[in-house]
Coordinates of C-alpha atoms in Angstrom, one line a residue:
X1 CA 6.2 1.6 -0.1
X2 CA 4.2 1.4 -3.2
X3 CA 5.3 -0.7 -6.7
X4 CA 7.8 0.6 -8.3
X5 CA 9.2 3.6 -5.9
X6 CA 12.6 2.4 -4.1
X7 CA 14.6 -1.0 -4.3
X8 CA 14.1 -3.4 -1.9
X9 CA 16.9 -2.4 -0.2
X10 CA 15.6 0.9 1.0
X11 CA 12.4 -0.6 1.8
X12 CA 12.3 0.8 5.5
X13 CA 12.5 4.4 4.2
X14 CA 9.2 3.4 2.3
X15 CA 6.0 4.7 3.8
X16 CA 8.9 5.2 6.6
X17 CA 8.1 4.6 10.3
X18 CA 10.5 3.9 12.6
X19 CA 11.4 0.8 13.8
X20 CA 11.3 -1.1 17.8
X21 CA 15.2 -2.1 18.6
X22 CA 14.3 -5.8 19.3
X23 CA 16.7 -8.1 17.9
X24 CA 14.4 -11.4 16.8
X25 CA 16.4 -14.9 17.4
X26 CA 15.5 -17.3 14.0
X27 CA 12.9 -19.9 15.0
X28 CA 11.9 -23.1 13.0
X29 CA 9.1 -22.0 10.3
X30 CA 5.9 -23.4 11.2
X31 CA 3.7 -25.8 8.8
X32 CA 2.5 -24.3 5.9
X33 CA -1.4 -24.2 6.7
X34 CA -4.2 -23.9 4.1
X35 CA -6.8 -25.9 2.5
X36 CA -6.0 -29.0 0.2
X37 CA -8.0 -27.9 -3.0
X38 CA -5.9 -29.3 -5.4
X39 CA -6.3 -25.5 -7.5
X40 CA -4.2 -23.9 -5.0
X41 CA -1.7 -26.2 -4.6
X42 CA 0.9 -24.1 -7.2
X43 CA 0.2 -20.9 -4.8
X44 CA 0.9 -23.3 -1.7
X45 CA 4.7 -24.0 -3.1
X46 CA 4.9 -20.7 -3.6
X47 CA 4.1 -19.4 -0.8
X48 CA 7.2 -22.1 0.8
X49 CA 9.0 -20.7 -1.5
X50 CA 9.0 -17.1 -0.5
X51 CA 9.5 -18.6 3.4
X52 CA 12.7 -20.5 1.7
X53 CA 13.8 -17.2 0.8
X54 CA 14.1 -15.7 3.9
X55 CA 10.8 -14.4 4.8
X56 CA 10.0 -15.5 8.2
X57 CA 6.1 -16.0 7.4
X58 CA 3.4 -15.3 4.8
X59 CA -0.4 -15.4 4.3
X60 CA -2.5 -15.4 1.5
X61 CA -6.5 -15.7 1.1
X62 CA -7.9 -16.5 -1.9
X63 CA -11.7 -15.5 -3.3
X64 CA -12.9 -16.9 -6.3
X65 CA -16.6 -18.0 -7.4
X66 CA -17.8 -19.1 -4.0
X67 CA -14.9 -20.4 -2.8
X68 CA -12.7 -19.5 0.0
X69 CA -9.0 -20.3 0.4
X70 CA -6.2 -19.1 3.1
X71 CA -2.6 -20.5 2.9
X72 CA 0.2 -19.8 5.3
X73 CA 4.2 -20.8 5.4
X74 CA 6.6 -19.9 8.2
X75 CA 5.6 -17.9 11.8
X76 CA 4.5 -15.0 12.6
X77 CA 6.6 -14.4 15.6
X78 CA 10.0 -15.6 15.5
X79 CA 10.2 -15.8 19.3
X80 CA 7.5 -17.9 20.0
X81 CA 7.0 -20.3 16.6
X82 CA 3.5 -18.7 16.4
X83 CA 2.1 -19.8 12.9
X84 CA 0.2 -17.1 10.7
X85 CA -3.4 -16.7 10.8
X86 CA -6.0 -15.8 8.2
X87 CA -7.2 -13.4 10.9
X88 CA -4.1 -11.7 11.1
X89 CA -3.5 -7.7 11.1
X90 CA -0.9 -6.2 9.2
X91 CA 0.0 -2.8 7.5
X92 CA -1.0 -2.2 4.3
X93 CA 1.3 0.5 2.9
X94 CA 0.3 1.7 -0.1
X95 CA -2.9 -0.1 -0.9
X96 CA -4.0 3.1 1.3
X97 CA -3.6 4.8 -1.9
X98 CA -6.7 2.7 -3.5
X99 CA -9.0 3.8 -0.5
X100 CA -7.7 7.2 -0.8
X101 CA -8.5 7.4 -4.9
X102 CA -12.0 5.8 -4.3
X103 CA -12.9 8.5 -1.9
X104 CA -11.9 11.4 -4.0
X105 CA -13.4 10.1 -7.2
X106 CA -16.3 9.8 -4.6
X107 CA -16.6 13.1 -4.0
X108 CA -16.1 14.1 -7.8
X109 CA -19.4 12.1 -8.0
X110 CA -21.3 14.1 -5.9
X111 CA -22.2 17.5 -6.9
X112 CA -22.5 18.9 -3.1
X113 CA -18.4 19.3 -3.3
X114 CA -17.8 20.8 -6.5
X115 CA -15.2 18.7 -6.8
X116 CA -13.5 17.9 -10.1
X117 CA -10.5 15.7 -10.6
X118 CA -9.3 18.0 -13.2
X119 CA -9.1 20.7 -10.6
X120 CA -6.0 22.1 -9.8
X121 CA -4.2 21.4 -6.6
X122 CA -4.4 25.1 -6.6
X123 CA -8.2 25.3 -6.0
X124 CA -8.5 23.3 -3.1
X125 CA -4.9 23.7 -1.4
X126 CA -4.2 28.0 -2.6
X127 CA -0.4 28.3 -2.3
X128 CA 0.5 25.4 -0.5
X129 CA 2.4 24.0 -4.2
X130 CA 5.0 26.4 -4.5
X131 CA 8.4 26.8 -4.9
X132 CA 11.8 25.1 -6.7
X133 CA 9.6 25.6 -9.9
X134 CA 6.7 23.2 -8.3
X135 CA 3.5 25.5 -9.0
X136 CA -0.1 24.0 -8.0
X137 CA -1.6 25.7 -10.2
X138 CA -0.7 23.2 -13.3
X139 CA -1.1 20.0 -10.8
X140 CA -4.2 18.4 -11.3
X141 CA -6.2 15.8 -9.0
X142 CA -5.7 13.2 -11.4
X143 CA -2.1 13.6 -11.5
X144 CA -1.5 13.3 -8.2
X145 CA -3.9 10.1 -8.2
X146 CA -1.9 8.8 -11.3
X147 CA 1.6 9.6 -10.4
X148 CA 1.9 12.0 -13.1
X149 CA 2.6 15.3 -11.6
X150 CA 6.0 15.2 -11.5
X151 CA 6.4 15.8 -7.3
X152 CA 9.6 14.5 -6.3
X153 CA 9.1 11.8 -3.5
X154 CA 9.2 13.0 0.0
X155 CA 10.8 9.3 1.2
X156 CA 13.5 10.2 -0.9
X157 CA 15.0 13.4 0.6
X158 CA 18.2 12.5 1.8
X159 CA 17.6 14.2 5.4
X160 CA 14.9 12.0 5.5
X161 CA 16.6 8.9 4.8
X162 CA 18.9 9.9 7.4
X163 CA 16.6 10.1 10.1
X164 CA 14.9 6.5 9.3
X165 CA 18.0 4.6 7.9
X166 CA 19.9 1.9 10.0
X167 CA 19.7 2.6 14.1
X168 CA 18.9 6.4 13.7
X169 CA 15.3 4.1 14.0
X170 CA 15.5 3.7 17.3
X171 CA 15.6 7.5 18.3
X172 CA 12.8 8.6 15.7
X173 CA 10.7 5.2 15.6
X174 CA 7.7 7.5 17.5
X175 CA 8.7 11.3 15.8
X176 CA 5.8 10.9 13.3
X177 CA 4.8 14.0 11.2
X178 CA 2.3 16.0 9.6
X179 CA 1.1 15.8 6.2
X180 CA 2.1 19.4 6.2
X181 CA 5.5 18.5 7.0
X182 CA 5.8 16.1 4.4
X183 CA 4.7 18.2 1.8
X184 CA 7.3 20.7 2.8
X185 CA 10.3 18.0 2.3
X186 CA 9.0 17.1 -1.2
X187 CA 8.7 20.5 -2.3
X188 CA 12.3 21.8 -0.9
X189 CA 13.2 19.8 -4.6
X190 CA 12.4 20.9 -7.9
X191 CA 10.1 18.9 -10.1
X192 CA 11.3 15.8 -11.8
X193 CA 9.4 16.5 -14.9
X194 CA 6.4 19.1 -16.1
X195 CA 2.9 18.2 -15.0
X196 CA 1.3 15.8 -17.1
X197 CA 4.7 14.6 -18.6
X198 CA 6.2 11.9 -17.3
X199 CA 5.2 8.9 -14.9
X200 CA 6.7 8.7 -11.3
X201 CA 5.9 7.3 -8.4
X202 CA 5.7 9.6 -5.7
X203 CA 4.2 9.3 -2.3
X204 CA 4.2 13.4 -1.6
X205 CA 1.3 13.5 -4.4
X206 CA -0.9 11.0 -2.1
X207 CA -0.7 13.5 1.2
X208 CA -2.0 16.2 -0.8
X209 CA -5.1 13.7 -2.1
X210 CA -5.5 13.5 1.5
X211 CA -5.3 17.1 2.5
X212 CA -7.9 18.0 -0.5
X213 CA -10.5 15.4 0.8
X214 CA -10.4 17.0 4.5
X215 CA -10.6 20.8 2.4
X216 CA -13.7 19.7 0.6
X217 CA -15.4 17.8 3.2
X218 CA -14.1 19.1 6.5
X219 CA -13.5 15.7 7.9
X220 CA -9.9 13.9 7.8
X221 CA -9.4 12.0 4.8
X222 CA -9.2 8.9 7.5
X223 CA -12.9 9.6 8.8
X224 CA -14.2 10.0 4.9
X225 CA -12.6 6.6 4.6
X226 CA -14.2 4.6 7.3
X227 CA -17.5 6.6 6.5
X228 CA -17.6 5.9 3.1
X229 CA -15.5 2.4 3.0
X230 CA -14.8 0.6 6.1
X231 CA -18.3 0.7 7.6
X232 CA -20.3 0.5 4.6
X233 CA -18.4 -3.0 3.2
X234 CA -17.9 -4.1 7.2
X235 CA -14.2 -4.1 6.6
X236 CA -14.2 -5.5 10.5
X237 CA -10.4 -5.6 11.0
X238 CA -9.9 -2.4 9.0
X239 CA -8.3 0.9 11.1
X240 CA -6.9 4.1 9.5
X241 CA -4.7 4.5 13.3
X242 CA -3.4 8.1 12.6
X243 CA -0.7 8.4 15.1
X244 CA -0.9 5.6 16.8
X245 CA 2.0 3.0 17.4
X246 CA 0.4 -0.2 17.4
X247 CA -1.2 -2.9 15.5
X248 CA -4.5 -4.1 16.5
X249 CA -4.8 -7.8 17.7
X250 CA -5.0 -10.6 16.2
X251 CA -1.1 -9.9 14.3
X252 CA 1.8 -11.1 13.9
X253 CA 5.1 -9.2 14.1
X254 CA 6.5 -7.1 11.1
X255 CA 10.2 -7.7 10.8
X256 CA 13.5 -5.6 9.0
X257 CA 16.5 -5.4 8.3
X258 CA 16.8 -1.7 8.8
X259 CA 18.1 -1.2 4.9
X260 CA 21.0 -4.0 5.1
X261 CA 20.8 -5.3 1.6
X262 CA 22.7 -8.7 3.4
X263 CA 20.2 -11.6 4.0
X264 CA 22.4 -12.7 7.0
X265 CA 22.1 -9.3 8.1
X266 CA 20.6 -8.8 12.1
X267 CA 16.5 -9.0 11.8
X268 CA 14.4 -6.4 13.8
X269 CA 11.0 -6.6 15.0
X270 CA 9.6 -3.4 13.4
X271 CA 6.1 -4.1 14.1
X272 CA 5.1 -0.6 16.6
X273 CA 5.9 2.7 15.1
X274 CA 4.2 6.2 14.4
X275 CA 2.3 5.3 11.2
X276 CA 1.5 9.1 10.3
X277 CA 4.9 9.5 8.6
X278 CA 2.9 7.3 6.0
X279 CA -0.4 9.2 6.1
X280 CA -2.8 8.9 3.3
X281 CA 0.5 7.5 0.9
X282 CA 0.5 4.1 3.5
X283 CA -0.6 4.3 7.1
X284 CA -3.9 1.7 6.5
X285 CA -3.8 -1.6 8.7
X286 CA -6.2 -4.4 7.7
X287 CA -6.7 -8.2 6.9
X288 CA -6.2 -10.4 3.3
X289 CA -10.0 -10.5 4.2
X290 CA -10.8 -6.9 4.3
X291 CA -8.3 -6.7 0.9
X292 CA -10.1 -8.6 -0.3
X293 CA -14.0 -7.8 -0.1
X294 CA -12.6 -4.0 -0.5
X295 CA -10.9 -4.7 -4.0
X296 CA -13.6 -6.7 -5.4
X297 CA -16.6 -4.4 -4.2
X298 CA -14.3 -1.7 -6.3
X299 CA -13.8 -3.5 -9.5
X300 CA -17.8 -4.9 -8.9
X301 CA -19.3 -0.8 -9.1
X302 CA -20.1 -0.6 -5.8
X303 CA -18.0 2.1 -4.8
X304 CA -18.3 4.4 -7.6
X305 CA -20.6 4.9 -10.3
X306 CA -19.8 4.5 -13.9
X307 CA -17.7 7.7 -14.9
X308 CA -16.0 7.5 -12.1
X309 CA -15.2 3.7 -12.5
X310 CA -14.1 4.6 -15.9
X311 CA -11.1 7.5 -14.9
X312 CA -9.9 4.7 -12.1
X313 CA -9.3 2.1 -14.4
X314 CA -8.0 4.0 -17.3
X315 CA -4.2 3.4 -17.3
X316 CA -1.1 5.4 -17.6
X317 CA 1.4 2.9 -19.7
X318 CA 4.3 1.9 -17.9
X319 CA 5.3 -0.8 -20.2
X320 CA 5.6 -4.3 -20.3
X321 CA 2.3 -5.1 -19.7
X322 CA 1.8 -3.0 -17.2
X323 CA -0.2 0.4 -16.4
X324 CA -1.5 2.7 -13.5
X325 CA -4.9 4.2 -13.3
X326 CA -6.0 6.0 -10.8
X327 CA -4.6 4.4 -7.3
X328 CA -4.8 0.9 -8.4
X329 CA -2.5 -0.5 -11.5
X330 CA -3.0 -3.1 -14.0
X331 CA -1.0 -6.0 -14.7
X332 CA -0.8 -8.9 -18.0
X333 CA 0.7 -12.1 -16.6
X334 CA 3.4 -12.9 -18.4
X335 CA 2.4 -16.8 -17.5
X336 CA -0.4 -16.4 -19.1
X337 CA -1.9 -13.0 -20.1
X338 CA -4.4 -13.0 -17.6
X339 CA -4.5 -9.0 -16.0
X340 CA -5.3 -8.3 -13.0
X341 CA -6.1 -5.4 -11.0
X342 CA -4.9 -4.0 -7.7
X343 CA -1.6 -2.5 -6.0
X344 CA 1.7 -3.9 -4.1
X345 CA 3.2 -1.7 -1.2
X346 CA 6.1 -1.9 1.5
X347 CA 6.0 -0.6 4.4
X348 CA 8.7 -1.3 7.5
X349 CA 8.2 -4.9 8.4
X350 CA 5.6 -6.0 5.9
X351 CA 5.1 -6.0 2.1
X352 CA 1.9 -6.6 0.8
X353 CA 0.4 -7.7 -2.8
X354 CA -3.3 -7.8 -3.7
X355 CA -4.6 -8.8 -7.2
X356 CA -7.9 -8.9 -8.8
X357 CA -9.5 -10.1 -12.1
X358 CA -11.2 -7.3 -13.8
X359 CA -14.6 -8.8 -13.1
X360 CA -13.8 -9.0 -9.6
X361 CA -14.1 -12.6 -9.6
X362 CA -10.8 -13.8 -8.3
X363 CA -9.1 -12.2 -5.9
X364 CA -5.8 -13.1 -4.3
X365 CA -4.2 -10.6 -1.1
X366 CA -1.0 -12.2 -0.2
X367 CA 1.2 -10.5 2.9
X368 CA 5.0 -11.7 4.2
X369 CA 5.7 -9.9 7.3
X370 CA 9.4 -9.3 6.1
X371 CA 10.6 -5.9 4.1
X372 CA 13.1 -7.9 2.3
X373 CA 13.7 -10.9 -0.2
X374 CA 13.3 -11.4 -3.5
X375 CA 10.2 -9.8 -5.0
X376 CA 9.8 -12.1 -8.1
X377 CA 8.7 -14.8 -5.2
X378 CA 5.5 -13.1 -4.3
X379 CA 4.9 -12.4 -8.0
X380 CA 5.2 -16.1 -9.0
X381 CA 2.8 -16.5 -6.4
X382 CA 0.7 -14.4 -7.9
X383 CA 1.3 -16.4 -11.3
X384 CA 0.4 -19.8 -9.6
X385 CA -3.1 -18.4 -8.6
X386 CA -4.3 -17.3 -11.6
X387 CA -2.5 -18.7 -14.2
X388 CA -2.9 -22.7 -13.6

């Protein structure tokens, strides 16, 4: 799941997959791993820190003038003691939603698709917005990108939940859906505020960015990203994998807690599941690597040309230092009001946090293959990189 959406303790409904029933003994956390450049060694303890908090294993690369640095703490199986590796797989959640904005400001750049992201969801998707007073025809493309159309949250619905809560997992872990489906569920509730009037997160708006890429193109949105992303940067251990179950070797194991907000709570390996209950909102799987030559090719211009780089990074003001542009958010430091670009997600069995300096310069992509813990861990380690 994305920043901001559910508490931690819902985290499995986030993005929601199912989960494998395979119980996971605790095994003794492996030696943090990493180079010993004295600049990372802040990031290093807090990396062991988020391990001392339960997580059974994080990894975290680092990119910054030259310079290339991967850190690990804990395992990445708890069976076997396995330690993390740079070249490890996981899913991405919501960082999907940056690919998915940077292909349909893409196509608004390219006259061929008469494609505006002022359009109305209307124009692309006729009559598919309707109903409980939702009404496509006063959605725009930019408020779905910016969270801003007021579409309540299909992982939200309580029918939902109910299917991918606790051991209902096991029976639906393979179900999987279609973006149509998903849509429907958001729609059977009314709006949580007029279009253009409010801010909420809400993964329903990122299926329909999907659906309108395949209407103007007629190509999944999937294909328009490894066309127009994935190939182009040689994002190598990069897959958009639809329906299918699995994560691509190298990887580690995603782990959960299927919703028990209990850290002594029973820990699930969570790591195969039908992804396309995410779909364009979270289903991506990739590498700190990949994160990280993807996020700073984005904030460098490569991906989009000036107007277009412009409406992405304008924010919407959530407060607190904080804002959300168009499928990537903005962040001051508190430590030391440094901001940084980039997105956070959750997703069963592996939460996910990539930041970026707006020059693209320095780049951290941090992942602990755990959908629970404290979350002001990861952001201290986000603090220790770029504020010391």
């Amino acid at each position: 799941m994305a920043a901001y959406a559910l508490p931690r303790a819902l985290v499995v409904l986030a993005l929601a997959g199912a989960v494998a029933a395979t119980a996971a003994a605790p095994a003794p956390a492996a030696p943090r791993a990493g180079s010993h450049h004295s600049t990372h060694s802040a990031t290093r303890d807090a990396l062991d820190a988020i391990v001392r908090g339960g997580t059974p294993g994080v990894l975290a690369r680092s990119d910054r003038a030259g310079e290339v640095w991967n850190g690990t703490s804990g395992v990445a199986d708890l069976r076997t003691g396995r330690p993390r590796l740079p070249q490890d797989r996981f899913r991405v959640g919501s960082l999907t939603k940056t690919f998915v904005a940077t292909v349909l400001l893409q196509l608004a750049a390219e006259p061929a698709y008469g494609l505006s992201i002022d359009d109305t969801v209307d124009q692309w998707l006729p009559g598919l917005v309707r109903g409980n007073d939702n009404d496509g025809r006063r959605i725009t493309l930019r408020q779905l990108l910016q969270h801003t159309s007021g579409l309540y949250d299909y992982i939200k619905d309580p029918e939902f939940r109910a299917k991918y809560t606790g051991t209902a997992f096991f029976t639906h872990r393979y179900d999987g859906a279609t973006p149509e489906s998903l849509v429907r569920i958001g729609l059977a509730h009314g709006p949580l505020f007029a279009p253009g009037e409010g801010w909420s997160y809400s993964n329903t708006n990122y299926i329909l960015a999907g659906m309108v890429i395949e209407k103007a193109t007629g190509n999944s949105y999937a294909s328009e990203v490894e066309r127009r992303i994935i190939r182009p940067l040689g994002l190598r251990g990069t897959t958009v994998p639809g329906t299918s179950s699995s994560v691509p070797g190298p990887h580690g194991r995603h782990y959960s807690k299927l919703s028990v907000d209990d850290p002594a709570a029973r820990t699930y390996d969570v790591t195969d599941f039908n992804p396309s209950v995410s779909g364009a909102s979270g289903e991506i799987i990739s590498t700190t690597r990949d994160l990280n030559v993807f996020i700073r090719a984005l904030l460098r211009g490569r991906l989009l040309p000036p107007a277009q780089q412009k409406e992405m990074f304008t924010g919407h003001d959530l407060g607190g230092g904080r804002a959300y542009g168009l499928g990537i958010r903005s962040q001051t430091l508190k430590a030391c009001g440094v901001k940084v670009w980039g997105h956070s997600s959750e997703i069963p069995g592996s939460l996910t946090r990539t930041a970026a300096t707006a020059d693209g310069e320095h780049v951290l992509t941090l992942n602990r293959n755990s959908d629970w813990g404290d979350p002001t861990l990861e952001q201290a380690a986000v603090e220790a990189e770029f504020c010391r």
